[in-house]
Each structure stands twice: as C-alpha cells, then as structure tokens.
Short mmCIF file of C-alpha atoms in Angstrom, two decimals:
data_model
loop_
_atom_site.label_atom_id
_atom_site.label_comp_id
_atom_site.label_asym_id
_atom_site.label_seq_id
_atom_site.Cartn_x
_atom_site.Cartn_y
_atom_site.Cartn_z
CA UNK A 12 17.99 -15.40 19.62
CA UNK A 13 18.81 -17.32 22.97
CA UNK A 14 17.70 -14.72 25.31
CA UNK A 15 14.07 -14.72 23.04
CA UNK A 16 14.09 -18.65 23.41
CA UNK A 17 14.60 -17.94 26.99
CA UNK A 18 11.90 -15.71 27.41
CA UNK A 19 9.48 -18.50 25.64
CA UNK A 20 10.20 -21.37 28.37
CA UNK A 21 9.75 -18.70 30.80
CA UNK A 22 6.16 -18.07 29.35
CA UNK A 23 5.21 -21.25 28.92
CA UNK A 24 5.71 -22.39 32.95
CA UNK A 25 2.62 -19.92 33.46
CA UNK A 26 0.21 -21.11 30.71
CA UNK A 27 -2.38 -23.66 32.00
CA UNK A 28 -1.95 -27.63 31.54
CA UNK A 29 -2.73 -28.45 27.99
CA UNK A 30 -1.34 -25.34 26.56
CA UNK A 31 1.64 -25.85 24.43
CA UNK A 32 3.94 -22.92 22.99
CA UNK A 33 7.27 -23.89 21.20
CA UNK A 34 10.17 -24.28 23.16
CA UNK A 35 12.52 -22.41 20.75
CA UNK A 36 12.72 -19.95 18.32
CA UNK A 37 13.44 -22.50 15.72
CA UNK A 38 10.69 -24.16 16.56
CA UNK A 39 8.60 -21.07 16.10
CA UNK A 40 9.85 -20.89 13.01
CA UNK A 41 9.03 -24.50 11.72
CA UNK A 42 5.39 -24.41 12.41
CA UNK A 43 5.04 -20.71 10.86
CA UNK A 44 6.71 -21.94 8.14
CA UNK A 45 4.37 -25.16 7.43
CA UNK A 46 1.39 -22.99 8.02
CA UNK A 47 2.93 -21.26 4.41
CA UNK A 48 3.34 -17.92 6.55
CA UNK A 49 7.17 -17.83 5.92
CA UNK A 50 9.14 -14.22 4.70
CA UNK A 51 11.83 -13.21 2.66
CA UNK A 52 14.70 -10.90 3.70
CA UNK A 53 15.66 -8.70 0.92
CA UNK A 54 18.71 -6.85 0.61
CA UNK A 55 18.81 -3.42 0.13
CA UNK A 56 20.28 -0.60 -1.06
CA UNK A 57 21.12 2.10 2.14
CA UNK A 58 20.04 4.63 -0.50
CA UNK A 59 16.80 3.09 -1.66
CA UNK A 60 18.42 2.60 -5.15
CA UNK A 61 17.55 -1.16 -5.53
CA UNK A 62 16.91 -4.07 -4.08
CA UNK A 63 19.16 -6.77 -4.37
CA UNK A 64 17.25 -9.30 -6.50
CA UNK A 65 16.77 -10.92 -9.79
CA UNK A 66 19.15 -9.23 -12.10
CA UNK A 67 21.05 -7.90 -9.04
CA UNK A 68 20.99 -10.85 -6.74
CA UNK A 69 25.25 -11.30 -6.97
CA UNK A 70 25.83 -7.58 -6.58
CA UNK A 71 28.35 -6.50 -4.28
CA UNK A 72 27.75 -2.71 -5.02
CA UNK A 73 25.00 -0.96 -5.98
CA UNK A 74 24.86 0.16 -9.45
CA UNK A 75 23.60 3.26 -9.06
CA UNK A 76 25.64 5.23 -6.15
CA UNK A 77 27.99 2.30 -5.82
CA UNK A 78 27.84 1.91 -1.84
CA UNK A 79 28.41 -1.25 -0.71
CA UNK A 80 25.87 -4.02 -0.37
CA UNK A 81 27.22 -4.96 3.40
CA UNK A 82 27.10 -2.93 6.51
CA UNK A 83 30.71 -0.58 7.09
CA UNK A 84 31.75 -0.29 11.06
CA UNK A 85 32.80 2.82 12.24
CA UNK A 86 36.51 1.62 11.50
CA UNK A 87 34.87 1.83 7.47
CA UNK A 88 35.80 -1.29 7.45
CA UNK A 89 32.84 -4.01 5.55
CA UNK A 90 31.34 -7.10 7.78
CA UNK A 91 30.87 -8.95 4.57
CA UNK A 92 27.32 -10.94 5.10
CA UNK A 93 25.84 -8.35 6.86
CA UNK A 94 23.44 -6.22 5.00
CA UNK A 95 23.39 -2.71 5.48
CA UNK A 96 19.65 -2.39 4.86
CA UNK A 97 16.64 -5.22 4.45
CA UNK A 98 13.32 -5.30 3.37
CA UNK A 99 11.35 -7.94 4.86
CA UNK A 100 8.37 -9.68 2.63
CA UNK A 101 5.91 -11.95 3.64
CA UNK A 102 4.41 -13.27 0.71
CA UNK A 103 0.98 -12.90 0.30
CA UNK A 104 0.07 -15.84 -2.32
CA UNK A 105 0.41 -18.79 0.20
CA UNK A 106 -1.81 -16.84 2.49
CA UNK A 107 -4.55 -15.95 0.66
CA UNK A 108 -4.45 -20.09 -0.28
CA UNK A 109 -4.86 -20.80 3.34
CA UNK A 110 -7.39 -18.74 3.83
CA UNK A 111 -9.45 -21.00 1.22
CA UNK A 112 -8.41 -24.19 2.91
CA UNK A 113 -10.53 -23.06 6.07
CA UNK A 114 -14.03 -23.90 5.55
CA UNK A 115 -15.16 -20.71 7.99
CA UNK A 116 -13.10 -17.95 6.09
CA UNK A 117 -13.82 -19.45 2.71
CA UNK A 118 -17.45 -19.22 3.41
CA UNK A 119 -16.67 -15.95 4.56
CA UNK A 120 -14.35 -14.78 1.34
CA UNK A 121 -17.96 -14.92 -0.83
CA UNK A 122 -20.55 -13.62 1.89
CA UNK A 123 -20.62 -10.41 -0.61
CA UNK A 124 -22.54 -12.35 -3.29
CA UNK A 125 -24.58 -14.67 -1.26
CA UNK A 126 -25.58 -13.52 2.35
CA UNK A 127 -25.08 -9.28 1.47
CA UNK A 128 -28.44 -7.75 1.65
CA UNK A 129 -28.99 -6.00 -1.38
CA UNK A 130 -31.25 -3.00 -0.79
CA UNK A 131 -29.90 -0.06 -2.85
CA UNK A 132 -28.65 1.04 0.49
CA UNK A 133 -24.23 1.06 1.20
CA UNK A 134 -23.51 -1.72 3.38
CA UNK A 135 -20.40 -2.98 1.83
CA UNK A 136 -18.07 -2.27 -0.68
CA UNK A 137 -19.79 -4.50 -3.23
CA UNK A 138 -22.75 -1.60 -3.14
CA UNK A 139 -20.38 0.85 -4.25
CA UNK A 140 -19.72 2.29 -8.02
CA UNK A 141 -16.09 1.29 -8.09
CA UNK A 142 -17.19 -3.28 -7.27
CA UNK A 143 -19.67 -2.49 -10.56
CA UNK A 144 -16.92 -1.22 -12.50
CA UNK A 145 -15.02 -3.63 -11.77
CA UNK A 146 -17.81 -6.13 -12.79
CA UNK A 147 -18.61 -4.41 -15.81
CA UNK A 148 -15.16 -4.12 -17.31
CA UNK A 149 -14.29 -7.40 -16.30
CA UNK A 150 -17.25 -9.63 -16.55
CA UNK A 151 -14.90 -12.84 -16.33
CA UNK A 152 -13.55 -11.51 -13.39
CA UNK A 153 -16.58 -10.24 -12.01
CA UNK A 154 -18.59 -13.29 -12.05
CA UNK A 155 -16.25 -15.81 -9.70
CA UNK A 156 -17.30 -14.15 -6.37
CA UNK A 157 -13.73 -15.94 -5.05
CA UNK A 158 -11.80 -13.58 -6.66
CA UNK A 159 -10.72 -11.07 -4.22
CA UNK A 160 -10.34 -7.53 -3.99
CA UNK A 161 -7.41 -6.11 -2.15
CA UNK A 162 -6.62 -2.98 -0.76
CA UNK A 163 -3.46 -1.26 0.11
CA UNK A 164 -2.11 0.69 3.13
CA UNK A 165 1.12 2.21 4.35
CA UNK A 166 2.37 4.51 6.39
CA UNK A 167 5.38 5.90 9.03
CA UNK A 168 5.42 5.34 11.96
CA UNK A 169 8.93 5.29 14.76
CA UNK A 170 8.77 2.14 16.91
CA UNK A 171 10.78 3.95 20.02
CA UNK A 172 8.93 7.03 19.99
CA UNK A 173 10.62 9.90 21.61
CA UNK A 174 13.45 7.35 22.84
CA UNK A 175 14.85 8.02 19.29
CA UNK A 176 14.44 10.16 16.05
CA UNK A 177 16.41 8.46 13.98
CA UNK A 178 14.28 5.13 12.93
CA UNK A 179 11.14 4.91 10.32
CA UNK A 180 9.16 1.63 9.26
CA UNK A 181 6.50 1.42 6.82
CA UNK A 182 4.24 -1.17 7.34
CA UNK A 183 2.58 -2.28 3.75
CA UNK A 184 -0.91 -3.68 4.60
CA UNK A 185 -3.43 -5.86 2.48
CA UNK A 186 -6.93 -5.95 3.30
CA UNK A 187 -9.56 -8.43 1.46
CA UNK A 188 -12.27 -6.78 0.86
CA UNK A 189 -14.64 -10.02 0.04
CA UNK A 190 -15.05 -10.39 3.48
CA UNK A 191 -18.07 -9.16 5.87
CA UNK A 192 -17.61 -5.51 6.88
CA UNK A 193 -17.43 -7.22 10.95
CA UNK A 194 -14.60 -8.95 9.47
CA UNK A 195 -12.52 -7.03 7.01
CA UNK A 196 -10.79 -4.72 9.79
CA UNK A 197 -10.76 -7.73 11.93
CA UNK A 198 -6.36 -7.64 13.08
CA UNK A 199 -6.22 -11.47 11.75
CA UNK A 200 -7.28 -10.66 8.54
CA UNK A 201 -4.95 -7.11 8.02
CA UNK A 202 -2.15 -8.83 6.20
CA UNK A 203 1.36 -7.38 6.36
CA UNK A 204 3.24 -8.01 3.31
CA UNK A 205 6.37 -5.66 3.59
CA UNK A 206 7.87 -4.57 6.60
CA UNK A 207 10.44 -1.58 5.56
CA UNK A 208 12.87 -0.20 8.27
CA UNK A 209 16.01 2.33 8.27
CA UNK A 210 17.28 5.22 9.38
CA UNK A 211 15.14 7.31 7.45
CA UNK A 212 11.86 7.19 5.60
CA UNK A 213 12.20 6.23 1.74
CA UNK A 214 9.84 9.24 0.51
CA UNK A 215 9.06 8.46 -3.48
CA UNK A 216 11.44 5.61 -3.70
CA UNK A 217 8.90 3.53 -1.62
CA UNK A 218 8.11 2.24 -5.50
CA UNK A 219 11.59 0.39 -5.15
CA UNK A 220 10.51 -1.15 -2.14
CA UNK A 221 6.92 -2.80 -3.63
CA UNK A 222 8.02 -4.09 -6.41
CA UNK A 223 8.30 -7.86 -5.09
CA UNK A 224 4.41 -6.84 -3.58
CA UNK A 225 3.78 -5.61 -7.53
CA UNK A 226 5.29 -8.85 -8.90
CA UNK A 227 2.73 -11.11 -7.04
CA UNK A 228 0.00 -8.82 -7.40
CA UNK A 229 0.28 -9.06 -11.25
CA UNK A 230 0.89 -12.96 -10.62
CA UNK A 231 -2.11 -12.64 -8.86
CA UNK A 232 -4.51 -10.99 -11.73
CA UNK A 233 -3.39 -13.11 -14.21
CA UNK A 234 -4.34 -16.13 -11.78
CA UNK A 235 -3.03 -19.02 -9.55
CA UNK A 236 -4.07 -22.32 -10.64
CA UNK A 237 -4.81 -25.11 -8.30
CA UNK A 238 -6.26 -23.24 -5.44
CA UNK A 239 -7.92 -25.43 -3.01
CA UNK A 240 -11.92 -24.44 -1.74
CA UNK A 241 -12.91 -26.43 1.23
CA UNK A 242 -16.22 -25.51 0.99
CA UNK A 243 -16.76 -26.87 -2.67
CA UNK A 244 -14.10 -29.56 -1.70
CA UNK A 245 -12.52 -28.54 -5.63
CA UNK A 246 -9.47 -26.60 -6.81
CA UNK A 247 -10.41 -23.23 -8.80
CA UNK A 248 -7.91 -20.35 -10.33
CA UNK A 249 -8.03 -17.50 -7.92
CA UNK A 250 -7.54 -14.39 -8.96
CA UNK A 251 -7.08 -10.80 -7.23
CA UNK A 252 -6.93 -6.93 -8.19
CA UNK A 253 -5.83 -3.82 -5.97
CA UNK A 254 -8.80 -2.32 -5.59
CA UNK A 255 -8.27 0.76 -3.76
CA UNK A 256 -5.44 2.39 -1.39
CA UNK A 257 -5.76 3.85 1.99
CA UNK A 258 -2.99 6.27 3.06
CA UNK A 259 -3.24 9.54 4.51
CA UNK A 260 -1.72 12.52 1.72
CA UNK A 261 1.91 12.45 2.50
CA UNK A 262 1.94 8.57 1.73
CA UNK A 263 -0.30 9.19 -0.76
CA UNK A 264 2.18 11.57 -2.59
CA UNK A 265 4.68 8.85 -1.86
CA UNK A 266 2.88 6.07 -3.25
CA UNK A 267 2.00 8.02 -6.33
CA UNK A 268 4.16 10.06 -6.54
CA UNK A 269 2.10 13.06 -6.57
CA UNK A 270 3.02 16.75 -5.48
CA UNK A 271 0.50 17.39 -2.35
CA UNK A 272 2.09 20.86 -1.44
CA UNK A 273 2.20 23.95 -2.57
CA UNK A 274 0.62 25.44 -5.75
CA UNK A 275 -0.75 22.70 -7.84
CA UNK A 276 -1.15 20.50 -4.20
CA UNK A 277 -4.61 18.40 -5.47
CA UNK A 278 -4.64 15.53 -7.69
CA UNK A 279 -7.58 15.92 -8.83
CA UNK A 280 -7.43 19.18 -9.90
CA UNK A 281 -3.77 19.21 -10.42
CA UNK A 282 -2.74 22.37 -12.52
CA UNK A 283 -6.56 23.56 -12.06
CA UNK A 284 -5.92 23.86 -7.96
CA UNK A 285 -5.75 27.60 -8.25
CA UNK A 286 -4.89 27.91 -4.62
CA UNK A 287 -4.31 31.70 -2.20
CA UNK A 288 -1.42 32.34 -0.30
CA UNK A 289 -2.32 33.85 3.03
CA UNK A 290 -1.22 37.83 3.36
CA UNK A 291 -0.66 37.26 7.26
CA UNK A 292 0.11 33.52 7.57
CA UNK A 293 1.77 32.58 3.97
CA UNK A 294 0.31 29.28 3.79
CA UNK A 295 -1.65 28.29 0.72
CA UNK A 296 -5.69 28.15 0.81
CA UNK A 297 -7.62 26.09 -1.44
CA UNK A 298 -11.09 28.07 -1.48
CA UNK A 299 -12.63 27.41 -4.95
CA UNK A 300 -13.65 23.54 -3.72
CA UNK A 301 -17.51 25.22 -4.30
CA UNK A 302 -16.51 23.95 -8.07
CA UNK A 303 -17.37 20.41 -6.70
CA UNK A 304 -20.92 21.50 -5.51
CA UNK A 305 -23.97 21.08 -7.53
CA UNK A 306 -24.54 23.94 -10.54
CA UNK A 307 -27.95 25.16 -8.68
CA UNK A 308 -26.23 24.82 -4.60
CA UNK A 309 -26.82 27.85 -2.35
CA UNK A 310 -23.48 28.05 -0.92
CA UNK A 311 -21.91 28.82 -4.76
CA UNK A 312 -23.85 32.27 -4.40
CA UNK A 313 -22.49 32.96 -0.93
CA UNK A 314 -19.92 35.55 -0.47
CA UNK A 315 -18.75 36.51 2.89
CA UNK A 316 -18.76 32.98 4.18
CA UNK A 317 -15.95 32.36 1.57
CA UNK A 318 -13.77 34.47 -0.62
CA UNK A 319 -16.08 37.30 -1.20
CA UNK A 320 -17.04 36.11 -4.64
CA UNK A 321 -19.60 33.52 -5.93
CA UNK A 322 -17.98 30.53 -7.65
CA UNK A 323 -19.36 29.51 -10.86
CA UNK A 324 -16.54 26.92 -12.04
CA UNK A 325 -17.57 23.37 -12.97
CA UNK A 326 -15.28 21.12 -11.19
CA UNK A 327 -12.09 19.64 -12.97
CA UNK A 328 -12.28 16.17 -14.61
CA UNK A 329 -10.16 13.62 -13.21
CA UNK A 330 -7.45 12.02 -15.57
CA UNK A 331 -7.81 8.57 -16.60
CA UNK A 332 -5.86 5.80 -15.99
CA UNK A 333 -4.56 5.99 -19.45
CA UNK A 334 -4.06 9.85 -19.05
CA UNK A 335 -2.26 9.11 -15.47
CA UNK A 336 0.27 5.96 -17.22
CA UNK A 337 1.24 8.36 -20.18
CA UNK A 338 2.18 11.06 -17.43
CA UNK A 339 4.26 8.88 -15.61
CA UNK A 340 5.90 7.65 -18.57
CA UNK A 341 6.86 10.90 -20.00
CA UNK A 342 8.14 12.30 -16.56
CA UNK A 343 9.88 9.24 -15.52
CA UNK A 344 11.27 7.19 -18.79
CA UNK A 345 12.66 4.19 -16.70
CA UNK A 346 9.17 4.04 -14.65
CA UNK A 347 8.13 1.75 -12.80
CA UNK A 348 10.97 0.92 -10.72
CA UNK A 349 14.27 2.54 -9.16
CA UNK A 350 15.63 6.15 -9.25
CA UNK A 351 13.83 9.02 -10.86
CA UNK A 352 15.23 12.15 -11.77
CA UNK A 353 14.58 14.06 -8.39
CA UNK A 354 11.25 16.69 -8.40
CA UNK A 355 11.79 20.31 -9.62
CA UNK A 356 12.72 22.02 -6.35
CA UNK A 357 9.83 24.10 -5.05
CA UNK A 358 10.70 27.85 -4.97
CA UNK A 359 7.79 29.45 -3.47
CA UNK A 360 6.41 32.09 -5.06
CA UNK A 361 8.20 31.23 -7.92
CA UNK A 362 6.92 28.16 -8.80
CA UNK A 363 3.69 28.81 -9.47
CA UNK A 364 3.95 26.39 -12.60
CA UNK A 365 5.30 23.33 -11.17
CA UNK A 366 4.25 20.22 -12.97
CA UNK A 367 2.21 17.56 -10.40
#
C-alpha cells in the first residue's frame, strides 16, 4: 500500500500545474467511494463451494468440504483474518444511478427511442426481434425508454501470461445496451461487476460466484425507487433486465451449464446434434447444420461438397425458457446456487447418450 502511495506522489511531480491526483491510496479510495463506485470483498470458498455471505457470513468452515475459511501457510498452520480466496464485487446499482445524475449520459441512456432512425434497417439493438419481445411481453416495461437493458460477459484470461500457469480471473462485464451503438463498447461504459481470481478457473461453479450479481439484477427488475433524472430534473423507478450474454462456448457451457463437447455438443439441437466422428482424426463433425437452411436452398441437394447425401431435416426447435428451468430443476434439485452433482463422465464412444 505504501510503495503504491509512493508511486502516486511520484506521478503527480510530472503532471502539469492545475492537475491534481490524490496523494494517497486512502485518498483514492475516499473520492471513489463518494462517487458510489465502492466494492465488496467476498469471502470464498478455495473450492468454489460458497461464498461466505448471508446465511454463511460467521462461518469458519465451509459446509460443504469443510476447509477452512482462512488461508493455511506451508507450516498448515491458519493466519486467521486472511481469506484463502475472495471475490471482489462492485455493485452495479449505485452506478447505473450515477449514470442518470449526468445530464450527457442520461440523454444518452434513451437515444434508442428518440434520436434512433427507424428505417426497417438494423442499426441498433432496439431494431432487433429480441427489444420487441421484450416490449411485447412486457408492455409496462417496454414503454419507460429509461429502463435499461443489460448484457453479460465473462471470460478467462491469466494476468502474467507465460510468467505463470497457475492464475485465472474472470472478469464479469455489464454492458447497457440503451446507449448509442458509438457508445455502448465505449471502455467507460463496460462495467465490471465481479472480478474472480484463484489458482484455477471455477468451470460450472461460476453460478456460485454471480449470485450477489443475480441478487441485484432481480433487485433491479423488480425496480429501484427514487432514481434521480437530470434531464427531467424528477426521480423515476428504474428498472433493468439481462438481455443477452456474450461469451465465447467454453464460458458459455460454464455459464449455463451446458455440455459443448462431444456427442450431443449444440444447445440448440441438444440430443438432435447427430454429430460424425472422424475415421482418421477422431474428432467429432457436425455436418447436418443444412437442417437450418431454407426447405427449397440449393446447397440441401448438394452432395460432394458435404457428406455425400442431401439433407432433408427441418431444423430442431429450440426449448423454451420454461422447457430450459424444468431441465435444470430436474438435473440439479438444489439449483440455482452451490454444488451440483458433478456431470456424467464422458466416455467416448460410449457415451453416445449423454444428457446436455
């Protein structure tokens, strides 16, 4: 903390006169935390069993493998106070209340229904099917063009690169989609809410990880009262919904938990994936995805480009959210949060009837 304090004074002696940059870390701190940008450290389990909050805030253990709550020296000794593992949150309620408080970005968080040129053509999500739906189902929802529409991204990454192997963070991202398309990818407006770190990579137990994002998010779709709009100079009850996620599909089979290898590997077509294994390589080949081409397309009658056969499939229906919830529920009876019973193991050949 000193040396970073340190290397602040330093910086400041080469900004120009007028320039001011706080003196201390604590300092730092203070006028983040006024600007309602504070964070939470969580304590967490070294096994991604829990996180140590609500009804296991004054846990010493976990309950579920029973390691200890504090970090053990190599002695296996406990420094009592010193967590073994910690999520860091950065709420994202306060923010998305200063972002109303500015009249530029509050203009900016309802461009999409009164600057968006609206011309059949895609020029922002609000063209798309998915903003209608949402509009359609939820006409309450749909008709306060301050409500915002969030969505979510994570994925691995290892800070020291080849220096070492042994270190993952996950990153969990907001975006606002209400905003102009020159603005939503805009770095100031990406808004990190979690921050998770360790050893290794928490695969499907990431779920044990969002739930304090989950919390607000629900907060936030039932609505926060007393929202300030500078531009109306009024308070309103803002509201939110995820709206999509954007992952590549290894995080994607983390986040929902979805099997994206090996037989059944697509979720959209789940047990319908009908996939090849490769004589030479052994790899699986997915070469029916003609099914998803229109019932009169050219290339469904073409042979030697693909798999030597025509395809005249229709292409597998989606399941519902309903469908999806009742899935999840089945396969996983204490769903949402903490440890599942561990996937079938895959077998190869064998396992030609894994569920997905």
């Amino acid at each position: 903390m000193q040396h970073t304090s340190d290397w602040l004074i330093a910086f400041a002696e080469f900004l120009p006169i007028g320039n001011e940059i706080p003196a201390s870390v604590y300092e730092a701190k203070k006028t983040l935390s006024a600007l309602g940008m504070d964070y939470t450290k969580i304590h967490a389990c070294p096994n991604d069993c829990i996180l140590y909050r609500k009804q296991y805030a004054d846990e010493m253990c976990c309950p579920t493998c029973g390691i200890s709550r504090w970090e053990v020296c190599k002695n296996k000794k406990e420094r009592e106070g010193v967590p073994a593992k910690v999520l860091w949150y950065f709420p994202p309620i306060p923010r998305f209340k200063r972002m109303f408080q500015s009249i530029e970005t509050s203009k900016s968080l309802t461009w999409h229904a009164t600057n968006r040129n609206k011309d059949g053509l895609i020029r922002h999500p609000a063209d798309s099917t998915s903003w209608k739906l949402v509009d359609d189902k939820w006409p309450d929802f749909g008709s306060e063009p301050r409500n915002l529409r969030l969505a979510l991204s994570s994925d691995g990454f290892n800070p020291h690169s080849s220096l070492s192997s042994k270190y993952s963070c996950w990153p969990v991202i907001l975006v606002t989609y209400n905003l102009p398309p020159w603005l939503v990818m805009k770095r100031k407006h990406m808004m990190l809410t979690l921050l998770i770190s360790g050893p290794k990579q928490s695969g499907n137990d990431i779920d044990v990880y969002l739930e304090p994002l989950i919390d607000d998010l629900k907060l936030l779709w039932e609505g926060v009262n007393g929202v300030y709009d500078a531009i109306k100079n009024e308070t309103f009850t803002l509201r939110a919904l995820l709206f999509w996620t954007i992952n590549d599909f290894l995080a994607y089979g983390n986040l929902s938990r979805s099997i994206v290898k090996g037989y059944n590997a697509c979720p959209i077509c789940l047990d319908k994936t009908e996939p090849t294994r490769l004589v030479h390589g052994g790899k699986m080949a997915y070469t029916i995805h003609r099914r998803f081409l229109g019932r009169h397309h050219p290339y469904r009658k073409l042979r030697a480009a693909f798999n030597n056969q025509p395809e005249h499939a229709t292409a597998p229906v989606p399941l519902s959210g309903e469908e999806l919830l009742r899935r999840l529920e089945e396969e996983v009876p204490q769903w949402p949060f903490g440890k599942k019973k561990p996937p079938p193991t895959y077998r190869g050949a064998e396992d030609e009837t894994r569920p997905c």
